[in-house]
JSON list of C-alpha atoms in Angstrom, two decimals:
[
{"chain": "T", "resi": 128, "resn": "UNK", "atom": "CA", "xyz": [0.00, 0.00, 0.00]},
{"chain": "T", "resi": 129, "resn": "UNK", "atom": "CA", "xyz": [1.63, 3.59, -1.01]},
{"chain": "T", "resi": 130, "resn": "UNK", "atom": "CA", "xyz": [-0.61, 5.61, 0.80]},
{"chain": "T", "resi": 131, "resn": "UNK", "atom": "CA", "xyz": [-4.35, 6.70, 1.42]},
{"chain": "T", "resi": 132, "resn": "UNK", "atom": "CA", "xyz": [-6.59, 7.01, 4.44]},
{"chain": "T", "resi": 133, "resn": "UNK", "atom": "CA", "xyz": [-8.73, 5.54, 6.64]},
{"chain": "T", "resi": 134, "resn": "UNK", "atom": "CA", "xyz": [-11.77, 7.00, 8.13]},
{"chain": "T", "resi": 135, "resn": "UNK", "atom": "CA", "xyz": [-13.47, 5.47, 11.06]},
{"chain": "T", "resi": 136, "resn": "UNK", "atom": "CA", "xyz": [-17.16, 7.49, 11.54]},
{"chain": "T", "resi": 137, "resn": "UNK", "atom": "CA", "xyz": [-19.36, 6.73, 14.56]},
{"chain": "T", "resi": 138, "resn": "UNK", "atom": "CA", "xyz": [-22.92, 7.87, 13.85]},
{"chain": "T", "resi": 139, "resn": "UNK", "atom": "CA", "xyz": [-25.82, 8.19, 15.49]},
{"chain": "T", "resi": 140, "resn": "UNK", "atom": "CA", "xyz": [-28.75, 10.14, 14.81]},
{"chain": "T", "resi": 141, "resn": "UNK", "atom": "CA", "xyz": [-28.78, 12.80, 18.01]},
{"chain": "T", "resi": 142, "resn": "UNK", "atom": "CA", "xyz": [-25.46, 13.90, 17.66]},
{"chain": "T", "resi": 143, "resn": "UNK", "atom": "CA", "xyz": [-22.84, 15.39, 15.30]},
{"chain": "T", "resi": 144, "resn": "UNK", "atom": "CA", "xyz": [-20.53, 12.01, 14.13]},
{"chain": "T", "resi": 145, "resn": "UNK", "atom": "CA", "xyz": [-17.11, 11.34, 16.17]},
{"chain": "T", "resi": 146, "resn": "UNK", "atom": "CA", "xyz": [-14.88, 10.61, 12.83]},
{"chain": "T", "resi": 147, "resn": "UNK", "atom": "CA", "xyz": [-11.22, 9.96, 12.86]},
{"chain": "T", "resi": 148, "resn": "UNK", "atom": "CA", "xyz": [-9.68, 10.36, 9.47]},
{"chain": "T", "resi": 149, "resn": "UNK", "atom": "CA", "xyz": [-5.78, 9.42, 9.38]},
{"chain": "T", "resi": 150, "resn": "UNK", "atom": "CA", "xyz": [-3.39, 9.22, 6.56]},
{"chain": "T", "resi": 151, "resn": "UNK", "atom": "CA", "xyz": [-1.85, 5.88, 6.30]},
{"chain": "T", "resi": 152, "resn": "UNK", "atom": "CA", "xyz": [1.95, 6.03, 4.51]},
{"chain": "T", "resi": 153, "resn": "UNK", "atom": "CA", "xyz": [3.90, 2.85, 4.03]},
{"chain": "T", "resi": 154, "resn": "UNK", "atom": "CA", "xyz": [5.83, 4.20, 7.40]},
{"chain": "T", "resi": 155, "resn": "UNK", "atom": "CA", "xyz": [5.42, 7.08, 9.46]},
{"chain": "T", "resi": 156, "resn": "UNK", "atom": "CA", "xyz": [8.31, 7.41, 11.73]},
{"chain": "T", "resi": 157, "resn": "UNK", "atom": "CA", "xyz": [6.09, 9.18, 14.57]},
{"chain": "T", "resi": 158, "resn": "UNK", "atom": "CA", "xyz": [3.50, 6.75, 14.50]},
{"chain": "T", "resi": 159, "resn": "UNK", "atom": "CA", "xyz": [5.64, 3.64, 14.72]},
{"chain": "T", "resi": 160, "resn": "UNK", "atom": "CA", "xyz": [6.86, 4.87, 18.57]},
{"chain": "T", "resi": 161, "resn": "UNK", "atom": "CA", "xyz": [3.43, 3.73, 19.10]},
{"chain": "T", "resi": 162, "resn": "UNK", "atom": "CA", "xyz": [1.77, 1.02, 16.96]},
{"chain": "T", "resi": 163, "resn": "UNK", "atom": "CA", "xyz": [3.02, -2.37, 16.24]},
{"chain": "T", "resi": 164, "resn": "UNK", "atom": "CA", "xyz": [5.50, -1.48, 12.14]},
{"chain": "T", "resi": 165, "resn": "UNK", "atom": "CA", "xyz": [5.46, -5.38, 11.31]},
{"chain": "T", "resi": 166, "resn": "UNK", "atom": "CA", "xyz": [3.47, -8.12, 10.47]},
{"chain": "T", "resi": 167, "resn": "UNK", "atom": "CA", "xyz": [1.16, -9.60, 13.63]},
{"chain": "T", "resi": 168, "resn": "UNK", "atom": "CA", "xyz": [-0.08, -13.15, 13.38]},
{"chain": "T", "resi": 169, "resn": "UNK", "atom": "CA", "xyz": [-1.82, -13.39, 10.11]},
{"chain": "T", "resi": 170, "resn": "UNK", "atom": "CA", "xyz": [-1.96, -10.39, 9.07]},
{"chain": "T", "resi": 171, "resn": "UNK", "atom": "CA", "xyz": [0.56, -7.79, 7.21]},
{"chain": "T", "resi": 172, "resn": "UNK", "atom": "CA", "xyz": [1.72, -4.78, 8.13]},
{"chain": "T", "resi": 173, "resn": "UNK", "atom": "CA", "xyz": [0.61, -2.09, 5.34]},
{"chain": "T", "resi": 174, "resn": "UNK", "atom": "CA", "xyz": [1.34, 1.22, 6.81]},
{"chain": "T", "resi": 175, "resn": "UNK", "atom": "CA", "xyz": [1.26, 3.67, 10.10]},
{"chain": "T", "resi": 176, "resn": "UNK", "atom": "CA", "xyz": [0.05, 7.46, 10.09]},
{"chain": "T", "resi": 177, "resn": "UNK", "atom": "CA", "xyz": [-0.62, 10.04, 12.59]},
{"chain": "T", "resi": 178, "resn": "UNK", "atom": "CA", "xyz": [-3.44, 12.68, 12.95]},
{"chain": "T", "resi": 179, "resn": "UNK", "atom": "CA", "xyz": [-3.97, 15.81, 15.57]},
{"chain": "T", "resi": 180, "resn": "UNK", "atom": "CA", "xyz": [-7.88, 15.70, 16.38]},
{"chain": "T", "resi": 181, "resn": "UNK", "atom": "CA", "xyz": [-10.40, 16.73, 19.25]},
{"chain": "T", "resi": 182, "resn": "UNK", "atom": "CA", "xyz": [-12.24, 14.23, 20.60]},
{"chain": "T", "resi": 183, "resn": "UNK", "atom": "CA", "xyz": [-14.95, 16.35, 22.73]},
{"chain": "T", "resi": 184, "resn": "UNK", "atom": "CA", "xyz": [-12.68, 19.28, 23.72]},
{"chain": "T", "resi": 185, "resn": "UNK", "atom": "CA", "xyz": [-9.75, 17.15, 24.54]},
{"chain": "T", "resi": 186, "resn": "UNK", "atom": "CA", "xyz": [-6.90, 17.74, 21.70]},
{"chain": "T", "resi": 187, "resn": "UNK", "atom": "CA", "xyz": [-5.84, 14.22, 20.85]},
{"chain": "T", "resi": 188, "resn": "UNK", "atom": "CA", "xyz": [-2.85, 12.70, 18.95]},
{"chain": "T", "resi": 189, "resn": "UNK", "atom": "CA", "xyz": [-4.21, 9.35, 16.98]},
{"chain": "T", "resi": 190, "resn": "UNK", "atom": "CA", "xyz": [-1.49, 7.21, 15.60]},
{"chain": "T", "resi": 191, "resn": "UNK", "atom": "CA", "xyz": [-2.96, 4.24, 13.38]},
{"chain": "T", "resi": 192, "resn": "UNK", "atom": "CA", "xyz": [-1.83, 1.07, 11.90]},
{"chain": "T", "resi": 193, "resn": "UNK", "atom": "CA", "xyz": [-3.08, -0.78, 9.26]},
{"chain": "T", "resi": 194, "resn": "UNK", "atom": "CA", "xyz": [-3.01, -4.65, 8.67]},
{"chain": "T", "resi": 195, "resn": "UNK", "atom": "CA", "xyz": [-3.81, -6.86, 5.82]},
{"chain": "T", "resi": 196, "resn": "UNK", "atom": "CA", "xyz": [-5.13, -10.80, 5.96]},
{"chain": "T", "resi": 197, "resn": "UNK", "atom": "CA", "xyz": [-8.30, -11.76, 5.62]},
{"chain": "T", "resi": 198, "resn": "UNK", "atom": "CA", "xyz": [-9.87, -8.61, 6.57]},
{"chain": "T", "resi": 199, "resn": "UNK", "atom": "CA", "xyz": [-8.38, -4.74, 7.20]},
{"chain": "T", "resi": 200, "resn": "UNK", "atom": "CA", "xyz": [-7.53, -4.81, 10.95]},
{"chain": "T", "resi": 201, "resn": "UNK", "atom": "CA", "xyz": [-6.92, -1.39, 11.77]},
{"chain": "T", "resi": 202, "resn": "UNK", "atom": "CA", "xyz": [-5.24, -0.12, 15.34]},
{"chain": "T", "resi": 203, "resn": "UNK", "atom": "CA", "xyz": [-5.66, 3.09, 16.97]},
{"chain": "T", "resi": 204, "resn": "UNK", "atom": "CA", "xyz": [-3.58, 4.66, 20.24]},
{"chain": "T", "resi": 205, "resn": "UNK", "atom": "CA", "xyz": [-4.82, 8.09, 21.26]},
{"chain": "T", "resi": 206, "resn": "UNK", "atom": "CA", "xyz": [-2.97, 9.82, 23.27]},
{"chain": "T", "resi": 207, "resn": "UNK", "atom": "CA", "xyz": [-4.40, 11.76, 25.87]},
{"chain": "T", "resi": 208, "resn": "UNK", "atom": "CA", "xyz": [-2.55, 14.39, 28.22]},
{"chain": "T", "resi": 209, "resn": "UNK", "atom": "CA", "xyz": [-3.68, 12.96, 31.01]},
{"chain": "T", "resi": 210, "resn": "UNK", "atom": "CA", "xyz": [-5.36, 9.16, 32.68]},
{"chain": "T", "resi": 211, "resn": "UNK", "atom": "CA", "xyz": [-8.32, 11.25, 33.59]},
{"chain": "T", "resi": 212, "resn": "UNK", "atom": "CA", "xyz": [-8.77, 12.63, 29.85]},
{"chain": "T", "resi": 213, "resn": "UNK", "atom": "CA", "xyz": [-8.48, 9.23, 28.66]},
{"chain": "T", "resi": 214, "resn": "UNK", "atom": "CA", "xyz": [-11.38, 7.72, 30.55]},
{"chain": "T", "resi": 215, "resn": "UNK", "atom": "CA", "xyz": [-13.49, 10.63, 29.62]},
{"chain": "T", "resi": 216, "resn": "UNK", "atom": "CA", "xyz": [-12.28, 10.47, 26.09]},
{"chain": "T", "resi": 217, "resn": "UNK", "atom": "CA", "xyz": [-12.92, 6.44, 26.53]},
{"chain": "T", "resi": 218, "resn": "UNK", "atom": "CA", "xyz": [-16.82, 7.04, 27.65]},
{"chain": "T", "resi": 219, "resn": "UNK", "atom": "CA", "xyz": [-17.31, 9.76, 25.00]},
{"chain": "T", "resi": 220, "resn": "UNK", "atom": "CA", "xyz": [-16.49, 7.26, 22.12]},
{"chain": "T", "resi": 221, "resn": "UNK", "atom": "CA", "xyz": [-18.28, 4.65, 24.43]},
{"chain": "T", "resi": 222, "resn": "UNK", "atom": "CA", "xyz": [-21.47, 6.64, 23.87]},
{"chain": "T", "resi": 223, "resn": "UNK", "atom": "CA", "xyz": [-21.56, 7.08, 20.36]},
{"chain": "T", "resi": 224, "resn": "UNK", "atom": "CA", "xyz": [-20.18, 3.74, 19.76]},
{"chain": "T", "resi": 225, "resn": "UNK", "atom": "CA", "xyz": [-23.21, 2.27, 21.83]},
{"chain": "T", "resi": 226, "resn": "UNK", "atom": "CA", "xyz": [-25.68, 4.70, 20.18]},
{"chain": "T", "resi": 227, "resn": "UNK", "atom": "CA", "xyz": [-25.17, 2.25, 16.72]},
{"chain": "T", "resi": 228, "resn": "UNK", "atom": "CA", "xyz": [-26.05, -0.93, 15.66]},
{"chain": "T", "resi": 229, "resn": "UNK", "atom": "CA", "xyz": [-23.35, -2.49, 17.68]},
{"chain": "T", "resi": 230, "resn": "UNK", "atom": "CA", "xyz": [-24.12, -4.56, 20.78]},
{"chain": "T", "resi": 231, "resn": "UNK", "atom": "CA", "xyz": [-21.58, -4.47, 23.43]},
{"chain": "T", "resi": 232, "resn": "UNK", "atom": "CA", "xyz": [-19.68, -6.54, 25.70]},
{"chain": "T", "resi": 233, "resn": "UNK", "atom": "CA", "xyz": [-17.02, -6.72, 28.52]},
{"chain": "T", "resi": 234, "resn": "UNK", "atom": "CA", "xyz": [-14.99, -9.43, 27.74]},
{"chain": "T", "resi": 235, "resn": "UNK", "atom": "CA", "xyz": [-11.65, -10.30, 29.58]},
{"chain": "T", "resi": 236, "resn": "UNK", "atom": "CA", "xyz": [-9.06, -11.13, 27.06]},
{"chain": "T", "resi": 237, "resn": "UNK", "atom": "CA", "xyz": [-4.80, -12.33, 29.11]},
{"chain": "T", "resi": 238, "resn": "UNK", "atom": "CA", "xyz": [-5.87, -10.87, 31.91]},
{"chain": "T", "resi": 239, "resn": "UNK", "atom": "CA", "xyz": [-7.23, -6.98, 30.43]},
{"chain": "T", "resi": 240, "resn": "UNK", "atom": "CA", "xyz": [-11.05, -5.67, 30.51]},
{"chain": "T", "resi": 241, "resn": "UNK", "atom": "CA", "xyz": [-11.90, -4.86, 27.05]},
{"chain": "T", "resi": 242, "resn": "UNK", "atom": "CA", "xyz": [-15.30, -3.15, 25.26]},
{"chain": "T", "resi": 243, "resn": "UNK", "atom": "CA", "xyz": [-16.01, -5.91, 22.87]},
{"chain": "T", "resi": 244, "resn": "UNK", "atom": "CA", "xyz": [-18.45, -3.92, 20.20]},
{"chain": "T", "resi": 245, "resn": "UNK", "atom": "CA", "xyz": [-19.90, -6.07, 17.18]},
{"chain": "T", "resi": 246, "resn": "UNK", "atom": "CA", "xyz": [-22.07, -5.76, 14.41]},
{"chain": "T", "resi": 247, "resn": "UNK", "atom": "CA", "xyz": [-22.47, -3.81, 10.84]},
{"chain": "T", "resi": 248, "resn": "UNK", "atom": "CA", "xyz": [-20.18, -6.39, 9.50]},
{"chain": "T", "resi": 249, "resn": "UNK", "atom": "CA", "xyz": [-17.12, -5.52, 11.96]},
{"chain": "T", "resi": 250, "resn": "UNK", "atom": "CA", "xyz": [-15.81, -5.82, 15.49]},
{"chain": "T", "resi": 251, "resn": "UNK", "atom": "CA", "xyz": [-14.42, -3.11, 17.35]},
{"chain": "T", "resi": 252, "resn": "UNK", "atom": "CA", "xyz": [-12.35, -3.47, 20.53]},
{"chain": "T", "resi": 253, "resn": "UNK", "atom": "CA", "xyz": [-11.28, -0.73, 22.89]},
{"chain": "T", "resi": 254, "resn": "UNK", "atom": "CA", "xyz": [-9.70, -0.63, 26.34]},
{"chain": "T", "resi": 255, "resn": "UNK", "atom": "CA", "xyz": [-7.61, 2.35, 28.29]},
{"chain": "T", "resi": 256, "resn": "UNK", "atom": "CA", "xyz": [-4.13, 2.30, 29.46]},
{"chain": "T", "resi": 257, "resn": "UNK", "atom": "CA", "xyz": [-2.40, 4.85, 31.35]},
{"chain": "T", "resi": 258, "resn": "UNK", "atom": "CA", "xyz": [-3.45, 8.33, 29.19]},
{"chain": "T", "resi": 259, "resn": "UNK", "atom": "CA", "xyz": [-4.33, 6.16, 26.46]},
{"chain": "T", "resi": 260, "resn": "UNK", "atom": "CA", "xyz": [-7.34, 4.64, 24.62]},
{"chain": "T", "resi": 261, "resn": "UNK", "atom": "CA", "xyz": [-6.46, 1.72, 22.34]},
{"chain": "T", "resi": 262, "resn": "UNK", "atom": "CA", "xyz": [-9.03, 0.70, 19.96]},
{"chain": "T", "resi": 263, "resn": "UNK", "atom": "CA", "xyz": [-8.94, -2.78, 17.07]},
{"chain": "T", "resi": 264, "resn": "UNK", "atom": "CA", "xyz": [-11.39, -2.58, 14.63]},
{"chain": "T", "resi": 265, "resn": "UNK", "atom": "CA", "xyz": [-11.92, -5.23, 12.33]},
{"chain": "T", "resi": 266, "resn": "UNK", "atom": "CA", "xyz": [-13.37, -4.01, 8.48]},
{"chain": "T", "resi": 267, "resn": "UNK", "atom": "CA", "xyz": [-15.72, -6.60, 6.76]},
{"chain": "T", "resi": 268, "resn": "UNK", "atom": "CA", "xyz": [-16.00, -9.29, 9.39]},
{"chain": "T", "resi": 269, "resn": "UNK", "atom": "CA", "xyz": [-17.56, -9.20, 13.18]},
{"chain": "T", "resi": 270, "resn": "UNK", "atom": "CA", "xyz": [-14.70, -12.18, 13.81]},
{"chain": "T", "resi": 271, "resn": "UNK", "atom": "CA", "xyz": [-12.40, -10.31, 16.65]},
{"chain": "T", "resi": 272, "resn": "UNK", "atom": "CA", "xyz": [-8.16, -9.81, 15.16]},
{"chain": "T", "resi": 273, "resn": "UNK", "atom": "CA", "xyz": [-7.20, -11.74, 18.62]},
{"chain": "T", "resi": 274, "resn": "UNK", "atom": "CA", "xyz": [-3.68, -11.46, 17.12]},
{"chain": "T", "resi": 275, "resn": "UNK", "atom": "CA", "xyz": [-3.39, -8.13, 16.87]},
{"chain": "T", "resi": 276, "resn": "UNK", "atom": "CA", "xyz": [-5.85, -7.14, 20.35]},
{"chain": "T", "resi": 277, "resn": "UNK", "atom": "CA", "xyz": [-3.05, -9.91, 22.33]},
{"chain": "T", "resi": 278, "resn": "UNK", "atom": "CA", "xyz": [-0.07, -8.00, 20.61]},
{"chain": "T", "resi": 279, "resn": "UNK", "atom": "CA", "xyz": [-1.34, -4.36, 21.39]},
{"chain": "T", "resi": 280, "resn": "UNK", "atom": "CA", "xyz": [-2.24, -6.09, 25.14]},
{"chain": "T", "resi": 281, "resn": "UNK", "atom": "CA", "xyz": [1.10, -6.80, 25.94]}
]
């Protein structure tokens, strides 16, 4: 892959849409610090990219990965200033997320809580460490990328 984006939009219908729109380059050395640059279980490594956003009022940095197999796994780690700005950042996507066709799930996956949020033909999984919210999504299939949720775990 030489370039493009991705776009991840949450909709619902009382609210403006939380969308996250991220150029994806073969490598971007500021977003490898912080996603996984190589392949992860079955699935290829096709590029990083990095993106300054609000999500509410909080300003954000989003570094993404992309991954090839089956489906497009992509990863997300945004980086909040703060633990506290990452669990309200965490409920705010929570909401809209939740507001969607998805249903929803706690699931416990090595040891970590994680959202678990399927339907619409994918899978999303979230879960907050330190002043950051990670978040797997799975394009095309509601199957969850285990590989790539255990290898962001650790």
């Amino acid at each position: 892959m030489a370039g493009g984006t991705t776009q991840v939009v949450v909709r619902d219908s009382a609210s403006a849409p939380l969308t996250i729109t991220i150029p994806i380059t073969v490598s971007s050395a500021a977003a490898n610090r912080f996603v996984l640059a190589g392949d992860v279980g079955g699935f290829a490594f096709a590029g990083s990219g990095l993106t300054r956003q609000e999500i509410g009022d909080a300003p954000v940095n989003i570094y993404a990965a992309r991954y090839e197999g089956l489906s497009s796994v992509f990863a997300y780690v945004i980086e909040f200033s703060s633990r506290d700005a990452a669990l309200n950042g965490r409920s705010l996507i929570d909401s809209r997320i939740s507001r969607t066709a998805f249903s929803s799930e706690t699931r416990n996956i090595d040891g970590s809580d994680v959202a678990v949020y399927t339907g619409t033909g994918q899978s999303i999984v979230m879960w907050t460490f330190n002043n950051y919210v990670i978040i797997v999504t799975n394009l095309g299939t509601s199957a969850m990328p285990n590989d790539v949720i255990r290898a962001y775990l650790d």
